[in-house]
Short mmCIF file of C-alpha atoms and ligand atoms in Angstrom, two decimals:
data_model
loop_
_atom_site.label_atom_id
_atom_site.label_comp_id
_atom_site.label_asym_id
_atom_site.label_seq_id
_atom_site.Cartn_x
_atom_site.Cartn_y
_atom_site.Cartn_z
CA MET A 1 -65.17 -43.08 -89.42
CA GLU A 2 -65.21 -39.98 -87.34
CA PRO A 3 -62.19 -38.07 -87.18
CA PRO A 4 -60.46 -37.81 -83.45
CA PRO A 5 -61.05 -34.93 -81.51
CA PRO A 6 -58.86 -32.06 -82.02
CA TYR A 7 -55.65 -32.17 -79.22
CA LYS A 8 -56.15 -29.77 -76.84
CA VAL A 9 -53.35 -27.72 -75.20
CA ASP A 10 -53.90 -26.31 -71.75
CA ARG A 11 -51.61 -23.23 -72.34
CA ASP A 12 -52.04 -22.11 -69.35
CA ASP A 13 -50.78 -24.96 -67.16
CA THR A 14 -47.59 -25.61 -69.12
CA LEU A 15 -46.23 -22.68 -71.00
CA ALA A 16 -47.36 -19.72 -68.78
CA PRO A 17 -44.19 -18.73 -66.78
CA ARG A 18 -43.60 -20.11 -63.52
CA TRP A 19 -42.98 -17.76 -60.49
CA TRP A 20 -39.42 -18.28 -60.10
CA ASP A 21 -39.03 -16.97 -63.69
CA VAL A 22 -37.08 -13.72 -63.10
CA ARG A 23 -37.22 -13.00 -66.78
CA ALA A 24 -41.08 -12.59 -66.44
CA TRP A 25 -41.24 -10.45 -63.57
CA SER A 26 -42.40 -6.67 -63.87
CA LYS A 27 -39.70 -4.20 -63.12
CA LYS A 28 -41.50 -3.29 -60.26
CA LYS A 29 -41.36 -6.90 -58.72
CA LEU A 30 -37.84 -7.08 -59.46
CA ALA A 31 -37.16 -3.51 -57.71
CA LEU A 32 -38.74 -4.75 -54.85
CA VAL A 33 -37.09 -8.39 -54.73
CA ALA A 34 -33.77 -6.76 -55.18
CA ALA A 35 -34.24 -4.34 -52.39
CA GLY A 36 -35.26 -6.68 -50.06
CA LEU A 37 -31.95 -9.22 -50.56
CA ALA A 38 -29.73 -6.10 -50.60
CA ILE A 39 -31.63 -5.22 -47.13
CA ALA A 40 -31.38 -8.99 -46.02
CA ILE A 41 -27.16 -8.88 -46.85
CA VAL A 42 -26.81 -5.30 -44.78
CA VAL A 43 -28.65 -6.65 -41.76
CA LEU A 44 -26.48 -10.07 -41.72
CA ILE A 45 -23.44 -8.28 -42.13
CA VAL A 46 -24.46 -5.87 -39.09
CA ILE A 47 -25.16 -9.32 -37.20
CA ILE A 48 -21.77 -10.64 -38.08
CA VAL A 49 -20.16 -7.36 -37.34
CA GLU A 50 -21.68 -7.13 -34.35
CA VAL A 51 -21.32 -10.32 -32.77
CA THR A 52 -17.24 -10.36 -33.49
CA LYS A 53 -17.05 -6.75 -31.88
CA ASN A 54 -19.19 -8.39 -29.02
CA ASN A 55 -16.32 -11.04 -28.26
CA LYS A 56 -13.30 -8.68 -29.11
CA TYR A 57 -11.22 -8.80 -26.06
CA PRO A 58 -7.73 -7.19 -25.37
CA ASP A 59 -4.37 -9.25 -24.97
CA TYR A 60 -3.64 -8.90 -21.26
CA SER A 61 -0.55 -11.20 -21.78
CA LYS A 62 1.97 -10.98 -19.07
CA LEU A 63 4.29 -7.98 -18.89
CA ASN A 64 7.28 -7.77 -16.42
CA TYR A 65 7.53 -5.27 -13.91
CA ALA A 66 9.91 -2.96 -12.15
CA LEU A 67 9.66 -0.79 -9.20
CA THR A 68 10.11 2.77 -10.45
CA ASP A 69 8.57 5.43 -7.40
CA THR A 70 7.75 4.16 -3.54
CA TYR A 71 5.79 6.71 -1.81
CA SER A 72 6.14 5.82 1.88
CA GLY A 73 7.25 6.63 5.47
CA THR A 74 8.05 10.16 7.01
CA GLY A 75 8.55 11.82 3.27
CA PHE A 76 5.13 10.27 1.88
CA PHE A 77 3.93 13.98 1.50
CA ASP A 78 7.64 15.23 0.14
CA ASN A 79 6.04 13.98 -3.60
CA PHE A 80 2.61 15.90 -3.40
CA ASP A 81 1.37 19.02 -3.97
CA TYR A 82 -1.21 20.38 -2.00
CA PHE A 83 -4.02 21.63 -4.35
CA THR A 84 -5.30 24.88 -2.77
CA GLY A 85 -7.70 26.05 -5.13
CA TYR A 86 -11.52 26.45 -5.49
CA ASP A 87 -12.76 22.92 -5.30
CA PRO A 88 -13.92 22.00 -8.79
CA ALA A 89 -16.58 19.75 -7.54
CA GLN A 90 -18.27 22.67 -5.55
CA GLY A 91 -17.36 20.73 -2.31
CA PHE A 92 -18.49 22.59 1.08
CA VAL A 93 -14.25 22.62 1.92
CA HIS A 94 -11.47 24.63 1.91
CA TYR A 95 -8.28 22.88 0.72
CA VAL A 96 -5.03 23.76 2.72
CA PRO A 97 -1.95 24.52 1.69
CA ALA A 98 0.80 22.07 3.27
CA ALA A 99 2.42 24.22 6.20
CA GLN A 100 -1.59 24.67 7.28
CA ALA A 101 -2.16 20.83 6.91
CA ASP A 102 1.33 19.65 8.75
CA SER A 103 0.65 22.27 11.95
CA PRO A 104 0.16 20.94 15.18
CA GLN A 105 -2.58 22.95 15.30
CA TYR A 106 -4.42 21.37 12.08
CA ASN A 107 -2.25 18.08 11.85
CA LEU A 108 -4.42 17.19 8.35
CA THR A 109 -1.65 15.49 7.34
CA TYR A 110 0.76 13.36 9.15
CA ALA A 111 3.41 10.84 7.91
CA SER A 112 5.32 8.37 10.34
CA SER A 113 7.12 5.41 9.36
CA THR A 114 4.71 2.99 9.11
CA SER A 115 1.48 5.20 7.34
CA ALA A 116 0.44 8.50 6.14
CA VAL A 117 -2.74 10.09 7.47
CA LEU A 118 -5.02 12.72 5.85
CA LYS A 119 -7.92 14.28 7.81
CA VAL A 120 -10.97 16.74 7.64
CA ASP A 121 -10.35 19.43 10.49
CA THR A 122 -12.51 18.58 13.36
CA SER A 123 -11.60 21.99 15.39
CA VAL A 124 -13.59 24.18 13.94
CA ASN A 125 -17.44 24.85 14.00
CA ALA A 126 -19.69 27.88 12.39
CA ASP A 127 -19.13 29.94 15.82
CA THR A 128 -15.74 29.38 16.20
CA VAL A 129 -12.63 31.66 15.31
CA PRO A 130 -11.67 30.72 12.27
CA ASN A 131 -15.39 29.25 11.55
CA ALA A 132 -16.50 26.29 9.03
CA SER A 133 -19.53 28.50 8.22
CA THR A 134 -18.28 28.91 4.40
CA GLY A 135 -16.88 24.98 4.66
CA ARG A 136 -14.77 22.68 6.41
CA PHE A 137 -10.93 22.50 6.50
CA SER A 138 -9.62 19.82 4.36
CA VAL A 139 -6.72 18.16 2.19
CA ARG A 140 -6.28 17.47 -1.33
CA ILE A 141 -2.40 16.31 -2.56
CA GLU A 142 -1.68 15.26 -5.97
CA SER A 143 1.78 13.75 -6.88
CA LYS A 144 4.36 15.85 -8.43
CA LYS A 145 5.33 13.14 -11.22
CA GLN A 146 2.51 12.03 -13.49
CA TYR A 147 2.29 8.53 -15.55
CA SER A 148 0.49 7.49 -18.68
CA ASP A 149 0.93 3.56 -18.16
CA GLY A 150 2.54 1.45 -15.25
CA LEU A 151 1.13 -0.73 -12.09
CA PHE A 152 -0.05 1.40 -9.21
CA ILE A 153 0.09 -0.74 -5.81
CA PHE A 154 -2.30 1.66 -3.36
CA ASP A 155 -1.83 0.24 0.22
CA VAL A 156 -4.73 1.25 2.26
CA ILE A 157 -5.10 1.15 5.90
CA HIS A 158 -8.36 3.29 6.48
CA THR A 159 -11.11 4.66 4.49
CA PRO A 160 -12.77 7.91 5.54
CA THR A 161 -16.20 7.64 6.88
CA GLY A 162 -19.28 9.70 7.88
CA CYS A 163 -22.10 11.96 6.26
CA GLY A 164 -21.30 14.79 3.68
CA THR A 165 -17.83 12.78 2.64
CA TRP A 166 -16.96 12.35 -0.52
CA PRO A 167 -13.22 10.95 -0.31
CA ALA A 168 -11.31 9.66 -3.34
CA LEU A 169 -8.29 7.99 -4.13
CA TRP A 170 -7.47 8.73 -7.69
CA LEU A 171 -5.72 9.49 -10.85
CA SER A 172 -5.89 12.63 -13.45
CA ASP A 173 -3.96 15.34 -15.17
CA PRO A 174 -6.55 18.40 -13.46
CA ALA A 175 -5.14 20.92 -15.88
CA ASN A 176 -5.92 18.72 -19.11
CA TRP A 177 -9.14 17.62 -17.56
CA PRO A 178 -11.21 15.65 -19.44
CA GLN A 179 -8.94 15.21 -21.97
CA ASN A 180 -6.18 13.03 -20.44
CA GLY A 181 -8.77 11.63 -18.20
CA GLU A 182 -9.45 10.21 -15.05
CA ILE A 183 -9.59 6.96 -12.84
CA ASP A 184 -10.99 6.88 -9.72
CA VAL A 185 -9.66 4.12 -7.58
CA MET A 186 -11.42 4.30 -4.75
CA GLU A 187 -14.45 6.51 -4.11
CA ALA A 188 -17.56 6.30 -2.11
CA VAL A 189 -19.82 9.45 -0.71
CA ASN A 190 -21.84 9.87 2.44
CA VAL A 191 -20.17 6.89 4.00
CA VAL A 192 -22.71 5.58 6.70
CA ALA A 193 -23.21 2.01 5.99
CA ALA A 194 -20.91 -0.68 7.18
CA ASN A 195 -20.92 -2.73 3.94
CA THR A 196 -20.47 0.34 1.59
CA GLU A 197 -19.24 -0.34 -1.91
CA ASN A 198 -16.35 1.06 -3.71
CA GLN A 199 -16.29 2.56 -6.84
CA MET A 200 -13.81 2.35 -9.25
CA THR A 201 -14.82 4.69 -12.45
CA LEU A 202 -13.35 6.09 -15.68
CA HIS A 203 -13.80 9.59 -16.98
CA THR A 204 -12.76 11.10 -20.39
CA SER A 205 -13.57 13.14 -23.58
CA PRO A 206 -15.84 11.42 -26.18
CA GLY A 207 -15.02 8.40 -27.95
CA CYS A 208 -14.78 6.07 -24.82
CA SER A 209 -17.43 3.21 -24.38
CA MET A 210 -17.75 -0.04 -22.35
CA SER A 211 -20.28 -1.85 -24.22
CA VAL A 212 -17.66 -4.28 -24.93
CA LYS A 213 -16.65 -7.80 -23.62
CA ARG A 214 -15.37 -7.36 -20.29
CA LYS A 215 -14.17 -9.97 -17.73
CA GLU A 216 -14.63 -8.39 -13.85
CA THR A 217 -16.21 -9.60 -10.41
CA GLY A 218 -17.48 -5.93 -10.09
CA LYS A 219 -20.74 -4.85 -10.98
CA SER A 220 -20.90 -2.32 -13.98
CA LEU A 221 -23.07 0.87 -13.23
CA SER A 222 -22.62 2.48 -16.85
CA ASN A 223 -20.84 1.88 -20.02
CA SER A 224 -20.20 5.71 -20.96
CA CYS A 225 -17.30 6.70 -19.55
CA VAL A 226 -17.52 10.47 -21.35
CA ASN A 227 -17.85 13.65 -19.36
CA THR A 228 -20.98 14.47 -21.10
CA THR A 229 -23.12 11.44 -20.58
CA ASP A 230 -25.30 12.03 -17.43
CA ALA A 231 -24.04 14.89 -16.07
CA ASN A 232 -20.18 13.17 -15.77
CA ALA A 233 -21.25 10.17 -13.67
CA GLY A 234 -18.39 8.04 -15.98
CA CYS A 235 -18.30 4.68 -16.45
CA GLY A 236 -18.11 3.09 -12.51
CA VAL A 237 -18.05 -0.56 -11.17
CA HIS A 238 -19.20 -1.31 -7.83
CA ALA A 239 -16.10 -3.25 -6.36
CA GLY A 240 -18.68 -5.69 -3.81
CA PRO A 241 -19.89 -4.98 0.16
CA SER A 242 -17.48 -3.89 2.42
CA THR A 243 -15.29 -2.55 -0.17
CA PHE A 244 -15.15 0.84 1.47
CA GLY A 245 -16.13 2.22 5.00
CA SER A 246 -16.20 0.81 8.56
CA ALA A 247 -16.54 -2.95 7.52
CA PHE A 248 -13.56 -2.41 5.60
CA ASN A 249 -11.36 -0.43 8.06
CA SER A 250 -11.96 -3.20 10.89
CA GLN A 251 -10.03 -5.84 8.76
CA GLY A 252 -7.27 -3.32 8.86
CA GLY A 253 -8.21 -2.21 4.86
CA GLY A 254 -6.73 -3.83 1.65
CA VAL A 255 -4.52 -3.13 -1.19
CA VAL A 256 -5.97 -1.61 -4.39
CA ALA A 257 -4.08 -2.53 -7.56
CA MET A 258 -4.39 -0.46 -11.00
CA GLU A 259 -2.95 -1.49 -14.26
CA LEU A 260 -2.98 1.26 -16.90
CA ARG A 261 -1.50 -0.05 -20.31
CA SER A 262 -2.52 0.38 -23.68
CA GLU A 263 -4.82 -2.84 -24.06
CA GLY A 264 -6.89 -1.39 -21.17
CA ILE A 265 -7.24 -0.52 -17.32
CA ARG A 266 -8.00 -3.33 -14.77
CA MET A 267 -8.47 -2.62 -10.87
CA TRP A 268 -7.73 -5.71 -8.23
CA GLN A 269 -9.17 -4.96 -4.87
CA PHE A 270 -7.90 -7.37 -1.82
CA ALA A 271 -8.78 -7.60 1.74
CA ARG A 272 -5.78 -7.74 4.07
CA ALA A 273 -6.19 -11.07 4.93
CA GLY A 274 -5.94 -12.08 1.09
CA LEU A 275 -3.32 -10.13 -0.33
CA PRO A 276 -1.12 -11.84 -3.00
CA ALA A 277 1.92 -13.12 -1.84
CA ASP A 278 3.78 -11.62 -4.87
CA ILE A 279 2.36 -8.26 -3.95
CA LYS A 280 3.87 -8.78 -0.19
CA SER A 281 6.55 -9.63 -1.93
CA GLY A 282 7.40 -6.54 -3.99
CA SER A 283 7.34 -8.35 -7.50
CA PRO A 284 3.64 -7.83 -8.94
CA ASP A 285 2.16 -10.12 -11.23
CA PRO A 286 -1.32 -9.01 -12.52
CA SER A 287 -1.28 -12.30 -14.96
CA SER A 288 -1.30 -14.47 -11.63
CA TRP A 289 -4.37 -12.79 -10.30
CA GLY A 290 -7.67 -13.95 -11.74
CA VAL A 291 -10.59 -12.00 -12.91
CA ALA A 292 -10.24 -8.77 -12.12
CA THR A 293 -12.57 -6.37 -9.89
CA ALA A 294 -13.29 -3.80 -12.68
CA ASP A 295 -11.94 -4.40 -16.52
CA PHE A 296 -12.29 -1.55 -18.51
CA PRO A 297 -11.13 -2.92 -22.06
CA GLY A 298 -9.59 -0.90 -24.56
CA THR A 299 -11.73 -2.37 -27.23
CA ASP A 300 -13.82 0.53 -27.85
CA CYS A 301 -11.57 3.35 -26.16
CA ASN A 302 -7.89 4.17 -27.10
CA VAL A 303 -6.57 3.85 -23.72
CA GLY A 304 -3.26 5.39 -24.48
CA ASN A 305 -4.76 8.64 -25.92
CA HIS A 306 -7.42 9.03 -23.30
CA PHE A 307 -5.30 8.51 -20.34
CA ARG A 308 -2.03 10.96 -20.02
CA ASN A 309 0.08 12.63 -17.26
CA GLN A 310 -2.09 10.96 -14.52
CA SER A 311 -0.94 12.44 -11.15
CA ILE A 312 -2.18 10.32 -8.02
CA ILE A 313 -4.52 12.07 -6.34
CA ALA A 314 -5.99 11.82 -2.73
CA ASN A 315 -8.50 14.28 -1.20
CA ILE A 316 -11.86 14.51 1.09
CA ASP A 317 -14.09 16.76 -0.38
CA LEU A 318 -16.96 17.54 1.79
CA CYS A 319 -20.65 17.82 0.28
CA GLY A 320 -20.48 19.12 -3.72
CA SER A 321 -21.70 18.23 -6.75
CA TRP A 322 -22.07 14.39 -5.75
CA ALA A 323 -22.18 13.88 -1.98
CA GLY A 324 -24.21 17.00 -1.30
CA THR A 325 -27.09 16.92 -3.81
CA PRO A 326 -30.63 16.89 -1.73
CA LYS A 327 -31.23 13.49 -3.14
CA ILE A 328 -27.91 11.62 -2.47
CA TYR A 329 -27.17 13.00 0.74
CA GLY A 330 -30.82 12.66 1.93
CA GLU A 331 -30.56 8.93 1.21
CA SER A 332 -28.81 8.23 4.28
CA CYS A 333 -27.85 11.42 6.28
CA PRO A 334 -29.43 14.08 8.33
CA GLY A 335 -30.62 17.53 7.31
CA ILE A 336 -28.74 19.59 4.86
CA CYS A 337 -25.22 18.79 3.99
CA THR A 338 -23.66 22.15 4.14
CA ASP A 339 -25.29 22.72 7.54
CA TYR A 340 -24.42 19.48 8.86
CA VAL A 341 -20.71 20.04 7.60
CA ALA A 342 -20.47 23.68 9.42
CA ASN A 343 -22.31 22.63 12.56
CA ASN A 344 -20.91 19.29 13.56
CA ASN A 345 -16.85 19.23 13.78
CA THR A 346 -17.14 16.01 16.52
CA ALA A 347 -18.75 13.99 13.03
CA PHE A 348 -15.52 14.09 11.69
CA ALA A 349 -13.32 12.24 13.62
CA ASP A 350 -13.48 9.46 11.68
CA ALA A 351 -13.19 11.50 8.33
CA TYR A 352 -9.42 10.48 7.73
CA TRP A 353 -7.49 8.21 5.11
CA GLU A 354 -4.64 6.33 6.35
CA PHE A 355 -2.42 4.62 3.84
CA GLY A 356 0.32 2.20 3.90
CA THR A 357 3.05 2.30 0.71
CA PHE A 358 1.89 3.27 -2.72
CA SER A 359 4.28 1.66 -5.33
CA VAL A 360 4.39 2.38 -9.05
CA TYR A 361 6.35 -0.36 -11.13
CA LYS A 362 6.41 0.31 -14.99
CA ALA A 363 6.56 -2.70 -17.63
CA THR A 364 10.21 -3.39 -18.56
C1 NAG B 401 -1.44 14.29 14.50
O1 NAG B 401 -1.90 13.23 13.68
C2 NAG B 401 -1.25 11.85 13.98
C3 NAG B 401 -2.19 10.62 13.46
O2 NAG B 401 -3.12 10.87 13.59
C4 NAG B 401 -1.30 11.62 15.57
O3 NAG B 401 -0.70 10.39 15.59
C5 NAG B 401 -0.51 12.67 15.87
O4 NAG B 401 -0.25 12.41 17.92
C6 NAG B 401 -0.93 14.05 16.10
N1 NAG B 401 -0.17 15.18 16.33
C7 NAG B 401 -0.49 16.36 17.04
C8 NAG B 401 0.43 17.34 17.18
O5 NAG B 401 -1.53 16.22 17.16
C1 NAG B 402 -16.82 33.62 9.84
O1 NAG B 402 -15.25 34.15 9.58
C2 NAG B 402 -15.38 35.00 8.71
C3 NAG B 402 -14.10 35.03 8.72
O2 NAG B 402 -13.44 34.48 8.39
C4 NAG B 402 -16.25 36.04 9.12
O3 NAG B 402 -16.49 37.16 8.26
C5 NAG B 402 -17.69 35.28 9.52
O4 NAG B 402 -18.15 36.44 10.26
C6 NAG B 402 -17.76 34.27 10.62
N1 NAG B 402 -18.85 33.55 10.56
C7 NAG B 402 -19.43 33.63 11.65
C8 NAG B 402 -20.85 32.67 11.66
O5 NAG B 402 -19.06 33.48 12.66
C1 NAG B 403 -17.20 17.52 -20.48
O1 NAG B 403 -15.79 18.42 -20.77
C2 NAG B 403 -16.08 19.53 -21.70
C3 NAG B 403 -14.60 19.75 -22.28
O2 NAG B 403 -14.23 18.75 -23.10
C4 NAG B 403 -16.58 20.82 -20.94
O3 NAG B 403 -16.77 21.90 -21.50
C5 NAG B 403 -17.79 20.21 -20.25
O4 NAG B 403 -18.25 21.49 -19.53
C6 NAG B 403 -17.87 18.95 -19.51
N1 NAG B 403 -19.20 18.54 -18.87
C7 NAG B 403 -19.45 17.68 -17.70
C8 NAG B 403 -20.45 17.75 -17.26
O5 NAG B 403 -18.23 17.72 -17.08
C1 NAG B 404 2.36 15.64 -20.62
O1 NAG B 404 3.15 16.58 -19.69
C2 NAG B 404 4.56 16.59 -20.63
C3 NAG B 404 5.47 17.64 -19.41
O2 NAG B 404 4.96 18.42 -18.88
C4 NAG B 404 4.04 17.29 -21.53
O3 NAG B 404 5.15 18.08 -22.71
C5 NAG B 404 2.75 17.02 -22.39
O4 NAG B 404 2.54 17.42 -23.71
C6 NAG B 404 1.73 16.41 -21.84
N1 NAG B 404 0.94 15.20 -23.08
C7 NAG B 404 -0.39 15.75 -23.00
C8 NAG B 404 -1.21 14.76 -24.04
O5 NAG B 404 -0.96 16.48 -22.63
C1 NAG B 405 -23.98 15.49 14.27
O1 NAG B 405 -23.70 14.18 14.10
C2 NAG B 405 -23.91 13.27 14.92
C3 NAG B 405 -23.55 11.95 14.65
O2 NAG B 405 -21.85 12.19 14.42
C4 NAG B 405 -25.52 13.13 14.76
O3 NAG B 405 -26.34 12.30 15.60
C5 NAG B 405 -26.27 14.70 15.12
O4 NAG B 405 -27.50 14.41 14.36
C6 NAG B 405 -25.42 15.74 14.09
N1 NAG B 405 -25.77 16.86 14.90
C7 NAG B 405 -26.24 17.88 13.90
C8 NAG B 405 -26.51 19.28 14.26
O5 NAG B 405 -26.38 17.51 12.55
#
């Protein structure tokens, strides 16, 4: 009888290590796989952190506000200092002291029982005595009192218009800028278009970003509030059409509310016809106003550290480092900004602020 054929074993098929048998991997393969896993874990953690951060939002729960200061009536300007130094924004202006601003000859600041007017001079030209050949007379007022938090209600009846103008209603601590921050409540340049948009902006020292979750109706223009970014453009928000300029003025203006609290800074702009009843009655409650026009949450910006000792400031600059650059000025206005300002006194008749009452409230 023939012996049976020897039992054949295909060793390669049954006993060779499977690909998942880590014990059989070379050191190199092990190292590569370990490195890949580590990278995947890091990427996952970064994604989780980012998603969490992007969803983070401050708790703006209701605060109860009590009135602390009112700027109104014939004494409106009494609680402001008149800034008379060289313009820090390189404007083509000479900011005048209170005595000159109040004089019947110039009449650049004038308060009645119902409103306060702050104007650009319309009396001099390049060839008069005095003259406007090195800049036009204007006014910049800064509240003596400074604030580090609170709710500010600004009633604005008329915004300045015209070529070369750079009006602003803002808060800052100019002696400690940008360390103590700047909050621009109303600002625009070369206000010619009827539907001009108000721009609400923050300026800070390093460490204040708005690349975070925000709830606002306005359009964000930039996320870095830091003064060294983009030549100090700040983190601005456009408030929407006709929130500055002639269309805004023809409706009797409106009210801008700014809330400064550690959770963040929010601003609302209301047309005169749409004022919340609680503002009219003097018991403002931001938690009842709905989505803000501009929202600057403190998520990636320590508001308490970046914004301190803020004076309320109103001014009308002319030309300067924003309105006067050939590119910006040329977008809506003729010739060269400083020539226009020096030679065209009658063009500034509408370049005035008219304010109703400013009210400041503090959380109790
Ligand atoms: C000063 O200006 C105000 C507001 O525009 C005006 O009502 C007032 O008559 C002016 N006064 C003088 C002396 O021109
Ligand atoms: C403008 O006034 C200054 C004095 O304030 C004078 O020196 C200058 O010559 C004047 N310029 C013109 C063009 O009148
Ligand atoms: C930004 O602020 C710093 C001071 O912190 C200052 O030295 C610098 O000139 C400022 N830059 C601009 C563009 O404003
Ligand atoms: C704010 O102003 C007060 C009073 O002038 C001063 O004592 C304090 O140091 C200022 N704070 C900051 C952060 O500048
Ligand atoms: C003066 O302003 C008016 C508009 O108010 C403008 O039409 C005119 O061209 C300006 N004149 C000069 C010399 O710039």
